[in-house]
Amino acid sequence: MRLSFRGRLFSLFLSLFLVVGLLAGLVLERTLSDRIESAVADQLWSLTGVGRAMLAQLPDIDDPFVVDPVVDSLARESGYVVLVVNGQGRLIGDSRLILPQIKEAPSFSDELEFKDALARGRGASQRALWPFEERLILSARPFVDGAGQGIVIAASPRRQVEALQSDLRMRLLAIGLLSFVLSAIFAALGSHLITGRLRKVVSRLKAHGEDHEEELPDLNRTPDDLEGLTASVDLLLAQANDLVDSLAGERDRFGAVLQAMDAGVMVLDHQGGIELMNRRARKMLKLPKSALGGTIEEHANFPALEALADVNSTESLTEEIERMGPPLQTFLVSAAPVAAGGKVLVLRDLTPVRRVERMRRDFVANVSHELRTPVAIILAQSETLLDGALDDQEMAQKFLSSMHRQAERVTSLINDLLDLARIEAGQRELEREDVSIVAAARRAADGLASKAKKRDLRLEIDVPAEQTAFVNASALEQVLVNLLENAIKYTNEGTAIVLKAQPDGKKRLRLEVWDEGPGIPAELQNRVFERFYRVDKGRSRDLGGTGLGLAIVKHLVGQMGGRVGVDAREPNGAIFWFTVRRSQ
Ligand code: ADP
């Protein structure tokens, strides 16, 4: 039979009480029994002392006629048996016997209590005394005086002591039974209280199971409710683990999304401390990792963002704000309050968009400006011709050739603008193939040979004949024409312009145009690729430049997957370079 948890608890408590009670009872019984015996022995010993004192008063202690009456009266008063034996072991007085019997009594000289009393001053034994069968407890004390030597013996029936002991046992048994009943009650109460608590836990588990429709074991039916409880706790623990796992997964996914976001995200606590920020936010605001936990004020010099984060509003706000530079940055920031206090800031960097817009505006202004000058010259000169200068042959010739030059300038400007517009719109499809660099460079150089000759320049191509690149042939040629043409325009007369090819990593080649002109100041090396940017405006215009050549180069190279740049050449000159894919 299997006991329920409560039954087992009850039996455990009860056995515990029983074992403790039994041990205590046994020890008590033993101790008290011994106490009774030693109390009787003490009383007998005292009585012998009284006997000795009385005998000392007697004139002759060897005479039974004198001694026996004293012995009888002592026995009467004390309720014990009293005997007197002389130094030879002969009985002189006995409270149980009459004088004739005393004379017949056997000698004590061989008895233990007699010998011990004489030898050690105290004797004791348990035995029957002639002529009766009843066992007695004996205590013997010697005495010596002028009249002679002897022993006083006091005795008590053993039966009396045993009666006291069995009375004690009966009482202990009664106490034991009472304790057993009380223990059973306490054990029942204790197990009831403990299992009551368990029942509460179980009923809560059941309620949880019903709420969540989970498969908790039927706690009422399991024979051992502790078993059901263990199973339920196991199930709940497993569910808690699953929950922790899924929350951890959720957190990882959220973290991944947050980090992958193109927008910068910052979470501030109610005191403005940065609780969380993604990589993008850190990059945008150039914050160190240690900024976590600090405030925007401490780590980013961005008063407008602080002000927006401080706005006390229950609605989310979106504003475009600027961070003073250099470089000047523009952000679109949404600040949304969080229910628990604090704010979530979402930042989008509008700096590139705003820069492009600015460039567009500048571009229109630049184009108008570039066109206005030649058109104004054409207009003025044609008016002069119409006003009569046509008749002056020499003047007409001069004006017409100037007008032609200006018209050519307008044409090349428009052509460049159209090229650029087409490239930017992605209309010019750049199909790529393996192209011999030397051949493309030759074609470009041939077209520019007369211009180079006018300035007494040598065009040298220092590229291995077999070197090929995976590019668009006409785009490569146009890039080379633009770079070589610039070199021809700006380098010093009588020098050499060299085209070189260098490996750039495993997959790329770097083509370089070396000249010996004025070069480009380091701080302007990036800007020369912007549209209409000229280092020396007057000189460029005089040379028929449009300010768009390098912008076209940058676009074409970019569309072929390469990069462009310019380095300084020592002692003077520029190295314009671009990279292309090598043929496989
Ligand atoms: P442009 O038509 O004025 O030459 P580009 O876009 O080709 O326009 O060049 C932009 C500016 O870069 C030029 O105005 C010139 O000041 C400078 N530049 C270009 N190439 C060279 C060079 N090889 N040496 C010195 N300056 C150059």
XYZ file of C-alpha atoms and ligand atoms in Angstrom, residues 486-487 489-490 515 518-520 528 533-536 540 545-551 574 576, ligand 1:
50
model
C 43.971 68.652 -69.550
C 47.636 67.711 -69.282
C 46.400 72.431 -71.644
C 48.036 72.937 -68.262
C 52.559 65.929 -66.449
C 51.529 73.529 -61.974
C 49.851 70.512 -60.305
C 46.865 70.728 -57.995
C 38.702 69.496 -59.070
C 35.337 73.715 -60.374
C 38.465 75.321 -61.722
C 41.685 76.032 -59.972
C 42.553 78.964 -62.203
C 40.799 77.557 -67.994
C 37.829 74.682 -70.787
C 34.279 74.099 -69.616
C 35.076 72.959 -66.062
C 33.210 69.705 -66.729
C 35.979 67.461 -68.132
C 37.047 65.918 -64.798
C 33.405 65.573 -63.619
C 50.254 66.369 -61.372
C 45.872 62.124 -62.468
P 38.519 72.454 -67.570
O 37.638 72.280 -68.694
O 38.514 73.766 -66.913
O 39.859 71.893 -67.792
P 38.281 70.147 -65.928
O 37.142 69.577 -65.164
O 38.871 69.281 -66.948
O 37.840 71.566 -66.502
O 39.393 70.534 -64.877
C 39.012 71.233 -63.716
C 40.136 72.086 -63.238
O 41.218 71.287 -62.781
C 40.769 72.920 -64.334
O 40.090 74.133 -64.445
C 42.172 73.104 -63.852
O 42.229 74.250 -63.032
C 42.469 71.889 -63.060
N 43.265 70.894 -63.843
C 42.797 69.845 -64.531
N 43.804 69.112 -65.044
C 44.948 69.719 -64.666
C 46.333 69.446 -64.860
N 46.754 68.404 -65.575
N 47.251 70.306 -64.299
C 46.829 71.347 -63.556
N 45.547 71.666 -63.332
C 44.599 70.863 -63.887
